[in-house]
Coordinates of C-alpha atoms in Angstrom, one line a residue:
M1041 CA -79.1 -40.2 284.1
R1042 CA -76.3 -37.4 284.1
A1043 CA -77.8 -33.8 284.7
A1044 CA -76.5 -31.0 284.6
Y1045 CA -77.4 -27.1 285.6
F1046 CA -75.7 -23.5 285.9
S1047 CA -75.3 -21.4 289.0
D1048 CA -72.2 -19.2 289.6
F1049 CA -72.6 -20.9 293.4
T1050 CA -72.7 -17.1 295.4
D1051 CA -76.0 -18.3 297.6
S1052 CA -75.1 -20.2 301.5
L1053 CA -73.8 -23.6 301.4
E1054 CA -77.5 -24.3 303.5
R1055 CA -79.4 -22.5 300.3
E1056 CA -77.0 -24.0 297.5
R1057 CA -78.1 -27.7 299.1
I1058 CA -81.7 -26.5 299.1
R1059 CA -81.6 -25.8 295.4
V1060 CA -79.1 -29.1 294.4
Q1061 CA -81.9 -31.1 295.9
E1062 CA -84.7 -29.8 294.7
I1063 CA -83.3 -30.2 291.3
K1064 CA -82.4 -34.0 292.8
T1065 CA -85.9 -34.6 293.7
I1066 CA -87.5 -33.6 290.2
L1067 CA -84.2 -35.9 288.3
G1068 CA -84.9 -38.7 290.3
D1069 CA -81.7 -41.2 290.0
G1070 CA -78.6 -39.2 288.1
Q1071 CA -75.1 -37.5 288.9
L1072 CA -75.9 -34.0 289.1
F1073 CA -73.3 -31.3 287.1
G1074 CA -73.3 -28.1 287.9
V1075 CA -71.3 -25.5 285.3
M1076 CA -70.4 -21.8 287.5
S1077 CA -67.9 -19.3 286.4
G1078 CA -64.7 -18.1 287.1
N1079 CA -63.5 -15.3 289.1
Y1080 CA -65.6 -12.6 286.9
L1081 CA -68.9 -13.5 286.6
Q1082 CA -71.3 -12.6 283.7
D1083 CA -72.8 -9.7 285.6
G1084 CA -69.3 -6.9 285.2
F1085 CA -68.2 -7.5 289.3
P1086 CA -66.0 -9.6 290.5
A1087 CA -66.6 -13.0 292.2
G1088 CA -67.4 -12.2 296.5
E1089 CA -65.6 -15.5 296.7
P1090 CA -62.8 -17.3 294.6
K1091 CA -63.8 -19.9 291.7
K1092 CA -62.5 -22.7 294.3
A1093 CA -64.6 -21.7 297.1
R1094 CA -67.2 -21.2 295.2
A1095 CA -67.0 -24.8 293.3
E1096 CA -65.9 -26.6 296.9
K1097 CA -69.6 -25.1 298.2
A1098 CA -71.0 -26.6 295.2
L1099 CA -69.9 -30.2 296.5
K1100 CA -70.8 -30.0 299.5
A1101 CA -74.1 -29.4 298.7
G1102 CA -74.0 -32.4 296.9
V1103 CA -72.9 -31.3 293.5
D1104 CA -71.3 -33.9 292.0
L1105 CA -69.0 -32.5 289.2
V1106 CA -68.3 -28.7 288.6
L1107 CA -67.5 -26.9 285.4
E1108 CA -65.7 -24.2 285.3
Q1109 CA -66.5 -22.2 282.4
S1110 CA -62.9 -19.7 280.6
N1111 CA -62.6 -16.3 281.7
Y1112 CA -63.6 -15.2 278.0
A1113 CA -67.2 -17.1 278.4
S1114 CA -67.6 -15.3 281.1
L1115 CA -66.8 -12.2 280.3
S1116 CA -69.1 -12.7 277.0
S1117 CA -72.7 -11.3 276.0
L1118 CA -74.8 -14.2 277.9
G1119 CA -76.2 -15.9 273.9
I1120 CA -71.6 -16.6 274.0
Y1121 CA -71.6 -17.4 278.0
A1122 CA -75.1 -19.7 276.9
F1123 CA -73.5 -21.2 273.8
G1124 CA -70.6 -21.4 275.4
G1125 CA -71.3 -24.0 278.4
V1126 CA -73.8 -25.9 276.5
R1127 CA -70.8 -26.1 274.2
I1128 CA -68.7 -28.3 277.2
L1129 CA -71.8 -30.3 278.5
D1130 CA -71.7 -31.3 274.6
K1131 CA -68.4 -31.8 274.4
L1132 CA -68.4 -34.2 277.4
G1133 CA -70.6 -36.6 275.7
C1134 CA -72.1 -37.7 278.4
V1135 CA -75.4 -35.1 279.9
D1136 CA -78.4 -35.8 279.2
T1137 CA -80.2 -33.1 280.5
L1138 CA -79.9 -29.5 281.0
V1139 CA -81.9 -27.8 284.0
L1140 CA -83.4 -24.5 283.2
E1141 CA -84.0 -22.2 286.2
T1142 CA -86.9 -19.9 284.8
E1143 CA -89.6 -17.5 286.1
Q1144 CA -93.6 -18.0 284.3
A1145 CA -92.5 -19.5 281.3
S1146 CA -93.1 -23.3 280.0
L1147 CA -90.4 -25.3 278.0
E1148 CA -92.6 -24.5 275.6
Q1149 CA -93.2 -21.0 275.1
L1150 CA -89.2 -21.0 275.4
L1151 CA -88.6 -23.0 272.1
E1152 CA -91.4 -20.7 270.6
I1153 CA -89.3 -18.2 270.9
A1154 CA -85.5 -20.2 270.5
Y1155 CA -86.8 -20.8 266.8
V1156 CA -87.8 -17.1 266.5
L1157 CA -84.5 -16.2 266.8
I1158 CA -83.0 -18.8 265.1
A1159 CA -85.2 -18.0 261.7
N1160 CA -84.3 -13.5 262.7
T1161 CA -86.4 -12.8 259.5
R1162 CA -85.9 -9.6 258.1
E1163 CA -89.4 -8.9 259.9
F1164 CA -87.3 -9.9 262.9
Q1165 CA -84.6 -7.4 262.8
Q1166 CA -86.4 -4.5 261.6
S1167 CA -88.3 -4.9 264.6
V1168 CA -85.6 -5.2 267.0
S1169 CA -83.6 -2.0 264.9
R1170 CA -87.0 -0.1 265.4
H1171 CA -87.2 -0.5 269.2
K1172 CA -83.5 0.7 269.7
E1173 CA -84.1 3.7 267.5
K1174 CA -86.1 4.8 270.5
G1175 CA -83.5 4.2 272.3
L1176 CA -83.9 0.7 274.1
V1177 CA -81.0 -1.4 274.9
F1178 CA -80.6 -4.2 273.6
Y1179 CA -82.6 -6.7 275.2
E1180 CA -85.1 -4.2 276.1
A1181 CA -85.9 -4.2 272.2
Q1182 CA -85.5 -8.0 271.6
A1183 CA -88.3 -8.2 274.3
E1184 CA -90.7 -5.8 273.1
A1185 CA -89.5 -7.4 269.0
V1186 CA -90.7 -11.0 270.4
G1187 CA -93.6 -9.8 271.8
E1188 CA -94.8 -9.3 268.3
F1189 CA -94.3 -12.6 267.0
V1190 CA -95.0 -14.3 270.3
E1191 CA -97.9 -14.5 273.0
Q1192 CA -96.5 -12.9 276.4
G1193 CA -93.2 -13.1 274.5
K1194 CA -92.0 -9.3 275.7
E1195 CA -92.6 -10.3 279.8
I1196 CA -91.6 -14.0 279.6
M1197 CA -87.8 -12.2 277.5
S1198 CA -88.0 -8.9 280.5
S1199 CA -86.4 -11.8 282.9
L1200 CA -82.8 -12.5 282.4
Y1201 CA -83.0 -15.9 283.2
N1202 CA -85.4 -16.7 280.5
I1203 CA -83.5 -14.9 278.3
F1204 CA -80.6 -17.3 279.2
A1205 CA -82.9 -20.4 279.1
V1206 CA -83.6 -18.9 275.2
E1207 CA -80.4 -19.2 275.0
C1208 CA -79.3 -22.0 276.0
I1209 CA -82.4 -23.6 274.0
K1210 CA -81.6 -21.5 270.6
S1211 CA -77.1 -23.1 271.4
L1212 CA -78.6 -27.1 272.1
K1213 CA -80.9 -26.6 268.9
L1214 CA -77.9 -25.2 266.0
M1215 CA -75.2 -27.5 268.3
Y1216 CA -78.5 -30.8 267.0
S1217 CA -77.1 -31.5 270.8
S1218 CA -79.4 -34.6 271.8
I1219 CA -78.9 -32.9 275.8
S1220 CA -83.0 -32.4 276.2
C1221 CA -83.6 -29.6 278.7
I1222 CA -86.8 -28.6 281.7
C1223 CA -87.4 -26.6 283.2
I1224 CA -87.7 -25.4 286.6
P1225 CA -89.0 -21.8 289.2
R1226 CA -85.9 -19.7 289.9
S1227 CA -85.7 -19.4 294.1
P1228 CA -86.8 -16.1 295.5
G1229 CA -83.9 -14.4 296.3
R1230 CA -80.8 -17.0 294.5
E1231 CA -77.3 -15.6 294.5
G1232 CA -78.6 -12.2 295.8
G1233 CA -74.8 -12.0 297.4
G1234 CA -71.5 -11.9 297.0
R1235 CA -71.8 -10.5 293.8
E1236 CA -71.0 -7.0 294.0
R1237 CA -67.4 -6.7 296.0
M1238 CA -65.6 -3.3 294.4
T1239 CA -62.6 -2.8 295.7
R1240 CA -60.4 0.2 295.8
H1241 CA -57.2 -1.4 294.0
L1242 CA -60.0 -2.4 290.9
S1243 CA -60.9 1.0 290.1
Q1244 CA -57.0 2.5 290.4
Y1245 CA -55.8 0.2 288.1
L1246 CA -59.0 0.7 286.2
E1247 CA -57.8 4.3 286.1
Y1248 CA -54.5 3.2 285.1
Q1249 CA -54.9 1.4 282.2
L1250 CA -57.6 3.9 281.0
Y1251 CA -54.7 6.4 280.1
F1252 CA -52.0 3.6 279.7
S1253 CA -53.7 1.5 276.8
E1254 CA -55.2 4.3 275.7
T1255 CA -53.8 3.4 271.9
H1256 CA -55.0 0.2 272.7
L1257 CA -59.4 0.5 273.9
S1258 CA -60.5 0.0 270.5
D1259 CA -58.2 -3.4 270.2
I1260 CA -60.6 -4.8 273.6
Y1261 CA -63.0 -8.0 272.9
G1262 CA -66.1 -5.3 272.7
G1263 CA -64.4 -1.7 272.2
Y1264 CA -65.1 0.5 269.9
E1265 CA -63.6 3.8 268.3
E1266 CA -67.2 5.3 269.9
L1267 CA -66.6 3.4 272.9
T1268 CA -63.2 4.2 273.1
N1269 CA -63.5 8.4 272.4
R1270 CA -66.6 8.4 274.6
I1271 CA -64.3 7.1 277.6
L1272 CA -61.7 9.4 276.8
R1273 CA -64.4 12.5 277.1
Y1274 CA -65.3 11.4 280.5
R1275 CA -62.2 9.5 281.8
E1276 CA -60.9 12.6 283.9
G1277 CA -64.3 13.1 285.8
F1278 CA -62.9 9.2 286.8
V1279 CA -63.5 8.6 290.7
D1280 CA -64.0 4.5 290.6
F1281 CA -64.8 1.6 289.0
Q1282 CA -69.1 1.9 289.9
Q1283 CA -69.0 5.4 288.5
F1284 CA -67.5 5.7 285.8
S1285 CA -69.1 2.1 284.6
R1286 CA -72.2 3.6 284.4
Q1287 CA -71.5 7.4 283.0
I1288 CA -70.0 6.0 280.1
A1289 CA -73.0 3.2 280.0
G1290 CA -75.3 6.6 280.1
E1291 CA -79.0 5.8 279.1
E1292 CA -78.4 4.2 276.1
K1293 CA -76.3 1.0 277.0
D1294 CA -76.4 -2.2 279.4
V1295 CA -73.9 -1.1 282.5
F1296 CA -73.2 -4.5 282.6
D1297 CA -72.1 -4.9 279.2
V1298 CA -69.4 -1.9 279.8
R1299 CA -68.1 -3.3 283.2
K1300 CA -67.3 -6.5 281.4
Y1301 CA -65.5 -4.8 278.9
F1302 CA -63.8 -2.4 281.7
L1303 CA -62.9 -5.9 282.8
R1304 CA -61.6 -7.0 279.9
L1305 CA -59.2 -3.9 279.6
M1306 CA -57.6 -4.3 283.1
C1307 CA -57.5 -8.4 281.9
G1308 CA -56.3 -7.7 278.0
M1309 CA -58.3 -10.1 276.6
T1310 CA -58.1 -8.6 273.0
K1311 CA -60.2 -9.5 270.1
S1312 CA -57.2 -11.4 268.6
S1313 CA -57.5 -13.5 271.3
I1314 CA -61.3 -14.5 271.8
A1315 CA -60.9 -15.0 267.4
I1316 CA -58.4 -18.1 268.6
W1317 CA -60.8 -18.9 271.6
R1318 CA -64.3 -19.2 268.8
M1319 CA -61.5 -20.8 266.7
Y1320 CA -62.1 -23.4 268.9
D1321 CA -65.3 -23.3 269.2
F1322 CA -65.6 -21.6 272.4
S1323 CA -64.6 -24.4 274.6
P1324 CA -60.8 -25.3 273.9
Y1325 CA -60.9 -26.6 277.5
C1326 CA -62.6 -26.7 280.4
R1327 CA -61.4 -26.9 283.8
V1328 CA -63.5 -29.7 286.2
Y1329 CA -63.5 -29.6 290.2
A1330 CA -65.7 -33.8 291.3
E1331 CA -64.4 -35.5 294.7
E1332 CA -64.5 -39.3 292.5
E1333 CA -61.0 -39.7 290.8
A1334 CA -63.1 -41.9 288.5
L1335 CA -65.3 -39.5 287.3
R1336 CA -62.5 -36.8 286.1
K1337 CA -60.7 -39.5 284.4
E1338 CA -63.6 -40.4 282.7
L1339 CA -64.1 -36.6 281.2
K1340 CA -60.2 -36.8 280.6
E1341 CA -60.0 -39.4 278.6
S1342 CA -63.2 -38.8 276.2
N1343 CA -60.4 -36.7 274.7
R1344 CA -63.0 -34.6 272.8
M1345 CA -61.6 -31.5 275.4
V1346 CA -59.2 -31.0 277.3
I1347 CA -59.7 -31.1 281.0
L1348 CA -58.1 -29.4 283.6
D1349 CA -58.4 -30.3 287.3
G1350 CA -55.9 -28.6 289.1
Q1351 CA -53.0 -31.3 288.6
R1352 CA -50.2 -31.8 285.7
I1353 CA -51.4 -29.5 282.9
P1354 CA -51.8 -32.0 279.4
E1355 CA -50.4 -31.4 276.4
M1356 CA -52.6 -29.0 274.5
D1357 CA -51.7 -27.2 271.3
R1358 CA -49.8 -23.9 271.1
S1359 CA -52.5 -21.2 270.7
K1360 CA -54.9 -22.9 273.8
R1361 CA -51.7 -22.6 276.0
D1362 CA -51.6 -19.1 275.0
L1363 CA -55.2 -18.7 276.1
L1364 CA -54.3 -20.3 279.4
R1365 CA -51.5 -18.0 279.8
Q1366 CA -54.1 -15.2 279.5
E1367 CA -56.5 -17.2 281.9
E1368 CA -53.7 -17.0 284.4
R1369 CA -53.1 -13.5 284.0
A1370 CA -56.4 -12.5 285.0
E1371 CA -56.1 -15.4 288.4
W1372 CA -53.4 -12.9 289.3
L1373 CA -55.1 -10.0 289.0
Y1374 CA -58.2 -11.1 290.8
R1375 CA -55.8 -12.1 293.8
L1376 CA -54.7 -8.7 293.5
Q1377 CA -57.9 -6.3 293.8
M1378 CA -59.0 -8.4 295.9
R1379 CA -57.1 -8.4 298.7
E1380 CA -58.6 -5.7 299.5
K1381 CA -62.0 -5.6 301.8
E1382 CA -64.5 -3.0 301.7

């Protein structure tokens, strides 16, 4: 059996090893794959450790193979990140089980909520809109709405871990995947470090882009006219990345969405590039890390997806290569902005 779970491996090696052993004890015999972000994380912060170092940590902890999602997925919404990761697992064609870390929620409850989101009835949409009009950000409004349709739904969907689990389940159902799911409790304090490593370089480059790319702010993935106008109105009061993200978010927006928008701006992630990425079903390629050459070779020969493994880049469509080049520029930016430790 082969199973997979999502983790950015930002904890210590010891804690990662404990978690891997917990999962393998539950699963029994078989291999365990880890799915992680690259150098930019879902919370809108650069990772404190480079992706290669975190992947190597995962392998030392006992993970058999690490799958790195693209930068496009890491800086997308939680739902798209879940769909992209699950799509990769489904395309591999060899993963049987997805392990979901949850907080006080059963698989049955998460399935019920997933079906509510899939149905997305008019009544549910109206409920979400009604709660947003009261000033709640999206996930808070969604939790309130789910609570009207599912017992304990509000409490369950107040946890980002549970939201992510529901998005994974929903994605598997939508693509008619044969991958099954199991739930395990989230470890207290898991992945608590190594995230918020903000540097002066990052803040300076963001401020530069706010002026240099003024005419293109709405062309950045996630950009729109209202957001552009708000940025232009407040940019003269720019102090640093953190302060400006909070200011632009205000009370109406999720601050992690604003942080991700700013990272997309600095990485040059436009709406047109995202349209190409979506054309390939959110999974044009995947980078893998494994100690066993046979395992890497097996995946590369499956021909269902381009596998990148640090060796020679395989032949791929021009548009896929263009996407990869943009990711390589984002890697350069990460190395540049992380030279300075704070």
